[in-house]
Coordinates of C-alpha atoms in Angstrom, one line a residue:
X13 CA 0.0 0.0 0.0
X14 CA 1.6 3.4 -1.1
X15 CA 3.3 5.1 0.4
X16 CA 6.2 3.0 1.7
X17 CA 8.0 3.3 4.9
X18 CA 9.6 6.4 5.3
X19 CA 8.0 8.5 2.2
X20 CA 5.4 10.2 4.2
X21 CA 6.4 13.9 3.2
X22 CA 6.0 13.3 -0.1
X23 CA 5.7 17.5 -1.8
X24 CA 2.8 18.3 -3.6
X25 CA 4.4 18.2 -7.0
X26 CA 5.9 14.9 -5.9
X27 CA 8.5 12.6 -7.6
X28 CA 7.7 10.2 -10.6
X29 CA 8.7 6.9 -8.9
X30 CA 9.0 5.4 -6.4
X31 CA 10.2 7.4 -3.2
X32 CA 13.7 5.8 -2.5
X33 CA -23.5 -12.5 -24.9
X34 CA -24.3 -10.2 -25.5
X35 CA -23.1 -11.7 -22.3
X36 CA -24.3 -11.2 -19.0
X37 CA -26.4 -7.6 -20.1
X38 CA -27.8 -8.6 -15.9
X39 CA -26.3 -10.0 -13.1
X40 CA -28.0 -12.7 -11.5
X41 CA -28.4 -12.9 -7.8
X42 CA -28.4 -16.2 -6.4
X43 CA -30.7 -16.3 -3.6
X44 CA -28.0 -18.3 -1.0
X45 CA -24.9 -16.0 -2.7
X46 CA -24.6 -13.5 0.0
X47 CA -26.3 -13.9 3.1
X48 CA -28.5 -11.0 3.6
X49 CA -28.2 -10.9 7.2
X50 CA -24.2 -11.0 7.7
X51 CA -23.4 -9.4 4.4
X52 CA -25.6 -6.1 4.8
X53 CA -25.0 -3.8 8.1
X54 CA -28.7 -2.9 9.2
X55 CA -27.6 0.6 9.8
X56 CA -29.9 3.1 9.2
X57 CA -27.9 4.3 6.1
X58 CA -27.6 1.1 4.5
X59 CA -31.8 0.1 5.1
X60 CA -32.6 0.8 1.3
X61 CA -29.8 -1.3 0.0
X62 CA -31.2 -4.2 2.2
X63 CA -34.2 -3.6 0.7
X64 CA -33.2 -3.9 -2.5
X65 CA -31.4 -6.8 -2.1
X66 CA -33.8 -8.7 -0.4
X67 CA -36.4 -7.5 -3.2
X68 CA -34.5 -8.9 -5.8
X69 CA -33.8 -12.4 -3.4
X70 CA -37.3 -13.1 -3.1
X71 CA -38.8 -12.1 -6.6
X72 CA -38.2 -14.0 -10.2
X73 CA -38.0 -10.4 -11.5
X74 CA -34.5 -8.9 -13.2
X75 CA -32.8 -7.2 -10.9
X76 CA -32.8 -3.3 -11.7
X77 CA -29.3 -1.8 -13.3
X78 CA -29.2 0.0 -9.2
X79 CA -30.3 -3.5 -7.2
X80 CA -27.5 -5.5 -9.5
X81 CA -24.5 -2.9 -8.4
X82 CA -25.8 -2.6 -4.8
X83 CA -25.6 -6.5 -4.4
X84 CA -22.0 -6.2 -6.5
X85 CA -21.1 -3.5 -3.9
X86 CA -22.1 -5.0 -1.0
X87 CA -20.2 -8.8 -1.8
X88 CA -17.2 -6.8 -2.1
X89 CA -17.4 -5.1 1.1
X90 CA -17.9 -8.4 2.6
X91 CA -15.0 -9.9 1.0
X92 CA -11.3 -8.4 2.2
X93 CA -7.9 -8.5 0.8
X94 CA -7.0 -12.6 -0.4
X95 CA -3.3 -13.9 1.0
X96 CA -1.3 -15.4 -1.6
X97 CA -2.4 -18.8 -0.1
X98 CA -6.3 -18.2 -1.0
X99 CA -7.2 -20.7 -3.4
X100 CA -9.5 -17.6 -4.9
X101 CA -6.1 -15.5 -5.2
X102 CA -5.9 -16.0 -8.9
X103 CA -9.5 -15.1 -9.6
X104 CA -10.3 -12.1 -7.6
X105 CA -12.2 -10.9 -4.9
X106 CA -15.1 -10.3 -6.9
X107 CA -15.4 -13.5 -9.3
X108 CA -18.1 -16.0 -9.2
X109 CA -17.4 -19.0 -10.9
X110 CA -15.2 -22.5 -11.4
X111 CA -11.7 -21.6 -9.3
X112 CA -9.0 -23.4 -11.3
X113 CA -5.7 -22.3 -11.7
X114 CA -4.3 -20.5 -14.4
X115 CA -1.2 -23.1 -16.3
X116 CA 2.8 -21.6 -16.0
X117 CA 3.3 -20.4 -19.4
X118 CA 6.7 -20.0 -18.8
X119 CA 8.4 -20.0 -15.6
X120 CA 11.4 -18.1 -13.4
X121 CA 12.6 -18.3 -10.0
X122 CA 13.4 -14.7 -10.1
X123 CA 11.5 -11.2 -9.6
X124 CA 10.1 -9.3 -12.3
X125 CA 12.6 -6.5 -12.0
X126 CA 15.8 -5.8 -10.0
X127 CA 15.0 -2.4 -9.0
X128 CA 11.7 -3.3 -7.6
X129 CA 10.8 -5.3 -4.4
X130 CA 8.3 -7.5 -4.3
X131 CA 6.4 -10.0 -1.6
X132 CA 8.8 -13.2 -1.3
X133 CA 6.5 -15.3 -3.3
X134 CA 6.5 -13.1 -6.3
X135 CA 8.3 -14.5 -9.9
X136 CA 8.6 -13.1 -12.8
X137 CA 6.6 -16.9 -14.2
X138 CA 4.2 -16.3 -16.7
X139 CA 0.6 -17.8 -16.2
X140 CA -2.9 -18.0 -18.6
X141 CA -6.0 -18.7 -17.8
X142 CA -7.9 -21.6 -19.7
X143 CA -10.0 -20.5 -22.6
X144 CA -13.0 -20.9 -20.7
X145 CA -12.4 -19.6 -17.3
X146 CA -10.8 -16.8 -19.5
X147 CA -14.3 -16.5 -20.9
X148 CA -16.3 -16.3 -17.9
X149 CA -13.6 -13.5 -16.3
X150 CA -14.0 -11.7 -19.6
X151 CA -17.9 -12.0 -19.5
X152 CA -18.0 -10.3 -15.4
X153 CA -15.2 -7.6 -16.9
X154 CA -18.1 -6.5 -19.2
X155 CA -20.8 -6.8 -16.4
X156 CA -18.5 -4.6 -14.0
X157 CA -17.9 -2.4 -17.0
X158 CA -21.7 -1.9 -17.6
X159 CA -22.0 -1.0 -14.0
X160 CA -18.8 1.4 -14.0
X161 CA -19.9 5.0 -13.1
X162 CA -16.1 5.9 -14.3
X163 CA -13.9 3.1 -15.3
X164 CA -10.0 4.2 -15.9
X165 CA -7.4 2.3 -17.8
X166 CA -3.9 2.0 -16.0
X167 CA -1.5 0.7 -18.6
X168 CA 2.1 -0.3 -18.6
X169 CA 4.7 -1.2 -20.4
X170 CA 3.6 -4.8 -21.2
X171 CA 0.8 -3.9 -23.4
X172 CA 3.6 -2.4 -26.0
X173 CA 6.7 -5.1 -24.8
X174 CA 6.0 -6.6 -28.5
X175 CA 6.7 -3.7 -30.8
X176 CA 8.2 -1.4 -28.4
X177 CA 10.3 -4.0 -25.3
X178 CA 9.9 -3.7 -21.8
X179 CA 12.9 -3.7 -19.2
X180 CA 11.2 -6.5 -16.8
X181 CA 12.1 -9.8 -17.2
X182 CA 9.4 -12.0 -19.5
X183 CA 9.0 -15.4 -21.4
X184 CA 6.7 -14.1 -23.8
X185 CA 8.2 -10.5 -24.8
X186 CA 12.1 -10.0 -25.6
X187 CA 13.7 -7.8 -22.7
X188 CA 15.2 -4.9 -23.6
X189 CA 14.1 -2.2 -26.1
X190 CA 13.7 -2.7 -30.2
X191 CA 14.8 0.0 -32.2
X192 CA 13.1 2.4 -34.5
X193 CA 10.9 3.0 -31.7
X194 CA 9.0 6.1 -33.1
X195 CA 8.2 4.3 -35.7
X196 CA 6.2 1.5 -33.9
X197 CA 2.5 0.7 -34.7
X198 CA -0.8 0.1 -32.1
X199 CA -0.9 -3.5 -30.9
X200 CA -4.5 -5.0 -30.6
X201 CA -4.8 -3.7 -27.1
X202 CA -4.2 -0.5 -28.5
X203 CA -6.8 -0.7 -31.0
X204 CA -9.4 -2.3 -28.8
X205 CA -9.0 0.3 -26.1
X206 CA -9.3 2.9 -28.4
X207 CA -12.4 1.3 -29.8
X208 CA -13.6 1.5 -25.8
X209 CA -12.7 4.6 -25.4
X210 CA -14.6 6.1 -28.5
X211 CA -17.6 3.8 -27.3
X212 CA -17.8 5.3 -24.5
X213 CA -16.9 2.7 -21.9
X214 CA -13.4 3.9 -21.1
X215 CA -13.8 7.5 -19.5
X216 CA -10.0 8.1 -19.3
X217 CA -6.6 6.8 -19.3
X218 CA -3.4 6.9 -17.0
X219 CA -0.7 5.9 -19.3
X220 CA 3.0 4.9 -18.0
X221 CA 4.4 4.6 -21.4
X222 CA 5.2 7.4 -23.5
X223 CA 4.8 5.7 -26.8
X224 CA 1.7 7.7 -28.4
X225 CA 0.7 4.4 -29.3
X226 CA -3.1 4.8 -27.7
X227 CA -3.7 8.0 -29.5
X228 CA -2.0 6.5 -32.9
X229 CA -4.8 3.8 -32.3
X230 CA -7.3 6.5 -32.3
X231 CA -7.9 6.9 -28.2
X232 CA -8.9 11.0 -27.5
X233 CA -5.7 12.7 -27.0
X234 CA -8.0 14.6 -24.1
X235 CA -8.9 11.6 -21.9
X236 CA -5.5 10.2 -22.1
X237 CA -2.8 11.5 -18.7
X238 CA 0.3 10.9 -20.4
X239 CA 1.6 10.6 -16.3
X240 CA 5.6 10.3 -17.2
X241 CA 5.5 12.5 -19.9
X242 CA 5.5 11.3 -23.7
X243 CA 7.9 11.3 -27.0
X244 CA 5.1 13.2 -29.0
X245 CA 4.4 16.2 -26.1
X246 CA 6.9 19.1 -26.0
X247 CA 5.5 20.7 -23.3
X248 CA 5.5 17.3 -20.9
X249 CA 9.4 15.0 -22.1
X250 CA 9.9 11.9 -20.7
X251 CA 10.1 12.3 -16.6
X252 CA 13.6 11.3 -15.7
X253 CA 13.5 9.6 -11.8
X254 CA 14.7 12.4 -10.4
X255 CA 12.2 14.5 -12.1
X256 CA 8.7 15.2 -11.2
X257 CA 5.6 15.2 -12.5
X258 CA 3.9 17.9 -14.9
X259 CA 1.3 19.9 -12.4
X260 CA -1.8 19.4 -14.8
X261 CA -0.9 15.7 -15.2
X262 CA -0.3 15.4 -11.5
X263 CA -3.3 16.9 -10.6
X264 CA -5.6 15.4 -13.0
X265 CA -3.9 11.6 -11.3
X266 CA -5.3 13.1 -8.1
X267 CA -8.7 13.4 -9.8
X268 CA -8.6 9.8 -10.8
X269 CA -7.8 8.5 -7.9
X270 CA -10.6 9.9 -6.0
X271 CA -13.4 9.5 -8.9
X272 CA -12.6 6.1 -10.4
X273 CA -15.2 3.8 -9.7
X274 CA -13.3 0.5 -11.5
X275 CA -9.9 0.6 -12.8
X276 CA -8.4 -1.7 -15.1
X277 CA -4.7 -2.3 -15.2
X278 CA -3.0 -3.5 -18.0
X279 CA 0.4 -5.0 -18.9
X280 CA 2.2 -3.6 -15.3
X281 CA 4.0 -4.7 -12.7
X282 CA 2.5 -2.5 -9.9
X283 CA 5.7 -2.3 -8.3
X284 CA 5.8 0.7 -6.3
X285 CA 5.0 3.9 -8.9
X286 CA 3.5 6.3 -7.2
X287 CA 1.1 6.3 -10.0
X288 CA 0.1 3.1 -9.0
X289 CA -2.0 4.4 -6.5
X290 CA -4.6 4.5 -9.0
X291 CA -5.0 1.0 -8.5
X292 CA -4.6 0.4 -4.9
X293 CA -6.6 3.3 -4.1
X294 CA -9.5 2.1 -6.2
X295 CA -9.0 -1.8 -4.3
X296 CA -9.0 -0.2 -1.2
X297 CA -12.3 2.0 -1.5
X298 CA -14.3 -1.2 -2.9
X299 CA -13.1 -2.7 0.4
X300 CA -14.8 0.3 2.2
X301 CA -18.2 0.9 3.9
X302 CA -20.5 1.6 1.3
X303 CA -21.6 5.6 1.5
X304 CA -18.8 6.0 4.1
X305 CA -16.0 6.4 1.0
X306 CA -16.3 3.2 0.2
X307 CA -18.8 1.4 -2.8
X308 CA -16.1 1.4 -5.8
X309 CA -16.0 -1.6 -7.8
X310 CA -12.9 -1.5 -7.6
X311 CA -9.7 -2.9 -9.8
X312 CA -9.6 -5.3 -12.4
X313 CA -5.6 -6.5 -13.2
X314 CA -4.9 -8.1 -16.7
X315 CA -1.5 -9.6 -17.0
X316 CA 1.0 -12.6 -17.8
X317 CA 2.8 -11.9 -14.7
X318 CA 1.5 -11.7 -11.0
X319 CA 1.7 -8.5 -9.3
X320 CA 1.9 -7.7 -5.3
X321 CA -1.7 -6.1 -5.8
X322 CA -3.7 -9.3 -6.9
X323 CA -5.5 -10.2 -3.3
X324 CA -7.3 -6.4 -3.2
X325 CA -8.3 -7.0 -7.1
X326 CA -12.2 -7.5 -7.7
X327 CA -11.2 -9.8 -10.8
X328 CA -7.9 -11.4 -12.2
X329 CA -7.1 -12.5 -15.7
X330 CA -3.8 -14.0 -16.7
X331 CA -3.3 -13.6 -20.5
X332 CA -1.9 -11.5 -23.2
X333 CA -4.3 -8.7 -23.3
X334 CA -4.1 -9.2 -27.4
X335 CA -5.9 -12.1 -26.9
X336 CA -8.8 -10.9 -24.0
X337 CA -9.5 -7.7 -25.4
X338 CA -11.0 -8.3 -28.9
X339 CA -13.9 -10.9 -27.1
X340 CA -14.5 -8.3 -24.6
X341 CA -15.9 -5.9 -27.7
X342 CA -18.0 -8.2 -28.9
X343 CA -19.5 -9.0 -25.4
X344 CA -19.8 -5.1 -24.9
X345 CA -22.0 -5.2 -28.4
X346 CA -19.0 -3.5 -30.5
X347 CA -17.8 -5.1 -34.0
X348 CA -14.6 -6.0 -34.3
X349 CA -12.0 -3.5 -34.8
X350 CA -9.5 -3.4 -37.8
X351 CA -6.0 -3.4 -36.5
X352 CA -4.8 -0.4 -39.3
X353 CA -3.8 3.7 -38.2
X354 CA -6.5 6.3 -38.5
X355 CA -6.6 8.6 -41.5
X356 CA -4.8 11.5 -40.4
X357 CA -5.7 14.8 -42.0
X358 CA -3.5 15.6 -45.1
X359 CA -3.1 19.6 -44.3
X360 CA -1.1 20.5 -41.9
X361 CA -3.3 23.6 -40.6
X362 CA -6.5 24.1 -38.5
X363 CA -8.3 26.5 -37.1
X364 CA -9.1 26.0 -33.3
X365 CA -10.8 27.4 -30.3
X366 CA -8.0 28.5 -28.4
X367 CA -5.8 31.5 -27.3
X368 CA -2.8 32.6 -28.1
X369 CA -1.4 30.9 -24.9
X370 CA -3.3 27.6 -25.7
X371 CA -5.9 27.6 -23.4
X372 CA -9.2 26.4 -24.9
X373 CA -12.1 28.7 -25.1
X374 CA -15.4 28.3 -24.2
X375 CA -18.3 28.9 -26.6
X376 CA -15.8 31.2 -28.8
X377 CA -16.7 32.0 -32.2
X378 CA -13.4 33.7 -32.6
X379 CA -10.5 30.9 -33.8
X380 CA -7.1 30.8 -33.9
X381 CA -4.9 29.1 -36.6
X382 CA -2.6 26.5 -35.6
X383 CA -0.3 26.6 -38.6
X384 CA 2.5 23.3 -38.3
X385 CA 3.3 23.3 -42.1
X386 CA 7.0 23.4 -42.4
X387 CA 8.9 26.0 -41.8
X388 CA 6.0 28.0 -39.4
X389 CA 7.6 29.4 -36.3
X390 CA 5.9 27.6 -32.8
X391 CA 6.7 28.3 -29.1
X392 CA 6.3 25.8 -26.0
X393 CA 2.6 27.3 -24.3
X394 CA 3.0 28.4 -20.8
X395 CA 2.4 25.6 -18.2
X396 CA 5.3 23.0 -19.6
X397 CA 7.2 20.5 -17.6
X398 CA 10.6 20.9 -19.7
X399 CA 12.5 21.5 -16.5
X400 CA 10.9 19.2 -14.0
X401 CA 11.6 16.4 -16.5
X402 CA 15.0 16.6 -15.9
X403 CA 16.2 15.8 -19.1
X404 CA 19.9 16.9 -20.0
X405 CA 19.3 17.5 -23.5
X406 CA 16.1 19.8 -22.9
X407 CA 17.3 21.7 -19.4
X408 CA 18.3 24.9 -21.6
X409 CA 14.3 25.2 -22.5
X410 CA 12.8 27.6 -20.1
X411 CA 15.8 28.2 -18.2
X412 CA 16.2 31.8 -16.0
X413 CA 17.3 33.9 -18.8
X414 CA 19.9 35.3 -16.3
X415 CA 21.7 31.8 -16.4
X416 CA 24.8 31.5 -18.9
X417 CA 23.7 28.8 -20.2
X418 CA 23.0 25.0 -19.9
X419 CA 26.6 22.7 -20.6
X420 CA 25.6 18.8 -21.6
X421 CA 28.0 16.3 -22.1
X422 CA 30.4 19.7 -23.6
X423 CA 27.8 21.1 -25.4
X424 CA 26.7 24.5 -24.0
X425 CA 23.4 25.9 -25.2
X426 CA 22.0 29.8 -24.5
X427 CA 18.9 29.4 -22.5
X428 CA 16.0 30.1 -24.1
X429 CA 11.9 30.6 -23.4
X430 CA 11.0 27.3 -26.1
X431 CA 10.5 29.1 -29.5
X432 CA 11.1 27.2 -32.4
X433 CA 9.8 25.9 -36.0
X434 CA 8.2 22.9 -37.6
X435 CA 11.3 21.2 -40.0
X436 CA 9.1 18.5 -41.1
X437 CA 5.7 16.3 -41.0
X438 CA 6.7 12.7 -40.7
X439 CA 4.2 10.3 -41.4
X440 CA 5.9 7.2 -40.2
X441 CA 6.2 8.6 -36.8
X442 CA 2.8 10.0 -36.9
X443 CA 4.5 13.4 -35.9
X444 CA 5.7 16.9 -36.7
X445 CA 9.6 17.1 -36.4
X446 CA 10.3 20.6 -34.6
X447 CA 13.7 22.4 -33.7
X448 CA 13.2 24.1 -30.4
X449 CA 16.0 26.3 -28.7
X450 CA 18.6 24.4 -31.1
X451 CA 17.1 20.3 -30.1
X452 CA 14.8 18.2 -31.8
X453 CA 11.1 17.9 -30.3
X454 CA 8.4 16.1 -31.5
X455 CA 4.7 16.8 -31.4
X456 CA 2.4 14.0 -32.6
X457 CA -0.2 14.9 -35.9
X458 CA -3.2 13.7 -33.7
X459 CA -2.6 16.9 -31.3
X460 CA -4.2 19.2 -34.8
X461 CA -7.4 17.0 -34.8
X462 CA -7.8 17.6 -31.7
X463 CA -7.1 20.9 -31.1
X464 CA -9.9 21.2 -33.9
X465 CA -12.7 19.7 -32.0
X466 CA -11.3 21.3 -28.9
X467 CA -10.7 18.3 -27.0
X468 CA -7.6 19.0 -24.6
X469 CA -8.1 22.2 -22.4
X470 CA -4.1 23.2 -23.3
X471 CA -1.9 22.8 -26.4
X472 CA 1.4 22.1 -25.9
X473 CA 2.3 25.0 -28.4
X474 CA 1.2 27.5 -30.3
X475 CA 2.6 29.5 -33.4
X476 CA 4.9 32.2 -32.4
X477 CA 2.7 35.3 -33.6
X478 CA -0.9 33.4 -34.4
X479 CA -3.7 34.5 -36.7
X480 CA -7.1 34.6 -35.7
X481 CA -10.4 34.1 -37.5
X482 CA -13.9 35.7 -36.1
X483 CA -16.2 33.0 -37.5
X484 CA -19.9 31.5 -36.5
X485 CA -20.0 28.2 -35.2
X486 CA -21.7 26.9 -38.6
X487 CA -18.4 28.4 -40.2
X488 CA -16.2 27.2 -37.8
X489 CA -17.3 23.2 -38.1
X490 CA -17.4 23.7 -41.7
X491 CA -13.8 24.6 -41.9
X492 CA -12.6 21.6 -39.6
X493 CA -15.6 18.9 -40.6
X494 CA -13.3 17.0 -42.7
X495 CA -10.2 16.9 -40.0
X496 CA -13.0 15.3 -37.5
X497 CA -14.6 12.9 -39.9
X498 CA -10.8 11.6 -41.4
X499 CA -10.1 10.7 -38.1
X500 CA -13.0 9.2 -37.3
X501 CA -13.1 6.7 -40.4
X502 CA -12.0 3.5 -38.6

């Protein structure tokens, strides 16, 4: 449970690691599943959630959408965190159904990683469910997703280990990183959460990677916390361990924690992050006193490996997450999803409902054009995280103009405020190549199709000097129609 011994004090704008079928639309309620009388406190606050539940015991009715979660709710109450020794510890706290044991894939006698501890009876072996417990986990994911008031993904970096690598030790994907890594493509998770997440069932996304790979599968670039920072973001690089977090991102992790109602974590460790609070936050609420804090539904972890978080989780699948995801759509009602990039817009040119400074506007018929065709001069908006990333190469960007300037590895560069220009759009990458202050940024091309439909509530830059259009609304969704319905054409 985070935070570890010693790491209290954490600051506000705290450090990025650790601190040194149509299936199942209803639930059914099995009359002897939950004994009313021990499961349910009679307390005055909880009298109409007895009521419902004994309603739906004693009638051959369908349970309403509100008597199905306050049964859900109240069984996971009733049921605390598993020990390793459970014979229900591979399952989940929530799951209802045959209890066998997933098969060893592949198996170690070591941990995951080096540089993270884990309980004593954590290895890095590899397990997967069989095809039809996998099935009936998959089929109360959907029911728990149906019941979601806000479900968040938590993904790591085992969901991109097979175009991308991973540094944790694995039978399945190759340790250690592939190159031409810019260049890599979605994987069918990818594509299948960013099916969800256009459907609707995946409200947002707290991404440890910073691979653009969700938002090159078409996942909103809005709903997406790029937590560590990300390749295709100049205003929020790659967090460095002695870096810290970006406030917005921070704060918007903080959001998360408090609002989700079920989390699902993908392809991660949970070793220690402090993002990973997400998930043991979540666990630990759905372990609570229903209307005292408590009442999530709390985590769902889907992964090869075994993680120190598994006795809190309400359900556990062991599997590649290529292989569970695509039956989940179709038990969510959604057709199956073609595995090939969105169509990009072909200009390189918008115009958007923001300032000059990038802050989205609200019911403005006055646009501003975001102009990344080669050569157009751009500037980092106010607000970046260039200097609490910590990266060498970038620490000139926004440094105190008074400074002399930054030295790296015998380079010395002036300091300067982030102004720059677009060298190139390069479609392999998905990106626009920039030079700012002298260094080469990148910002990826879905950041203009959103910034057309005013998704994100900040750009990362603007144009140094930018135009502005007065236009009526009918004018203004003319002008961008076709950037929205390009992007949209799965």
């Amino acid at each position: 449970v985070y935070p570890r011994a010693g790491e209290e004090s954490m600051p506000k704008r705290h450090k990025k690691q650790r601190q040194k079928a149509q299936v199942g639309t209803d639930i059914t309620i099995p009359a002897a599943a939950v004994p009313i009388e021990t499961a349910v406190d009679a307390a005055a606050d909880d009298a109409r959630v007895l009521q419902m539940l004994s309603t739906a015991n004693s009638t051959s009715q369908e349970p309403s959408h509100e008597a199905q979660r306050a049964w859900l709710v109240q069984r996971l109450y009733s049921t605390k965190e598993l020990s390793h020794t459970d014979a229900r510890f591979f399952s989940g706290r929530g799951y209802d159904g045959p209890s066998n044991a997933p098969r060893v894939s592949w198996q170690s006698f070591e941990k995951p990683r080096d540089d993270h501890s884990t309980p004593h009876w954590l290895t890095a072996s590899e397990f997967s469910d069989e095809p039809a417990i996998a099935t009936t986990k998959l089929a109360q994911l959907a029911v728990l997703m149906r019941l979601s008031q806000h479900t968040v993904v938590y993904s790591g970096a085992g969901i991109s280990a097979s175009v991308i690598g991973q540094a944790a030790r694995s039978g399945t994907n190759t340790r250690g990183w592939r190159g031409s890594t810019r260049e890599a493509r979605p994987t069918p998770t990818h594509y299948a959460l960013g099916a969800l997440g256009r459907a609707g069932w995946v409200h947002g996304w707290v991404q440890q990677n910073h691979d653009g790979l969700p938002q090159k599968a078409g996942f909103p670039q809005e709903r997406i916390n790029e937590v560590h920072g990300s390749w295709y973001d100049p205003s929020n690089p790659v967090v460095k361990y002695s870096g810290s977090l970006k406030d917005n991102e921070y704060e918007w992790l903080e959001r998360e924690i408090k609002n989700a109602d079920l989390v699902i974590a993908l392809g991660t460790s949970l070793g220690g992050l402090n993002a990973d609070r997400l998930v043991s936050e979540t666990a630990a609420r759905s372990m609570q006193r229903p209307r005292r804090g408590g009442g999530a539904l709390g985590s769902v972890i889907i992964n090869l490996q075994q993680t120190p978080q598994d006795g809190a989780a309400t359900l556990r699948l062991f599997g590649r997450t290529d292989e569970l995801l695509p039956p989940l759509l179709d038990m969510l009602g959604l057709a199956p999803v073609a595995t090939v990039p969105p169509a990009w817009p072909r200009q390189s040119y918008a115009l958007v409902p923001y300032s000059a400074d990038g802050v989205r506007l609200e019911k403005t018929t006055r646009m501003m054009v975001l102009d990344l065709r080669d050569g157009a001069r751009v500037r980092i908006t106010p607000g970046h995280n260039i200097q609490g990333a910590k990266q060498p190469h970038f620490m000139h960007i926004g440094a105190p103009q008074t400074a002399r300037g930054v030295t790296v590895r015998g380079v010395s560069r002036a300091a300067g405020p982030g102004v720059g220009k677009v060298l190139r759009r390069y479609e392999a990458s998905c990106a626009f190549i920039l030079e700012i202050e002298g260094v080469e940024m990148h910002l990826g091309i879905w950041w203009l199709e959103a910034a057309a439909r005013g998704g994100p509530a900040r750009l990362p830059l603007t144009n140094v000097r930018p135009k502005f259009k007065d236009t009526d609304e009918d004018g203004a969704k003319k002008n961008n129609l076709h950037v929205q319905c390009n992007v949209s054409s799965f």
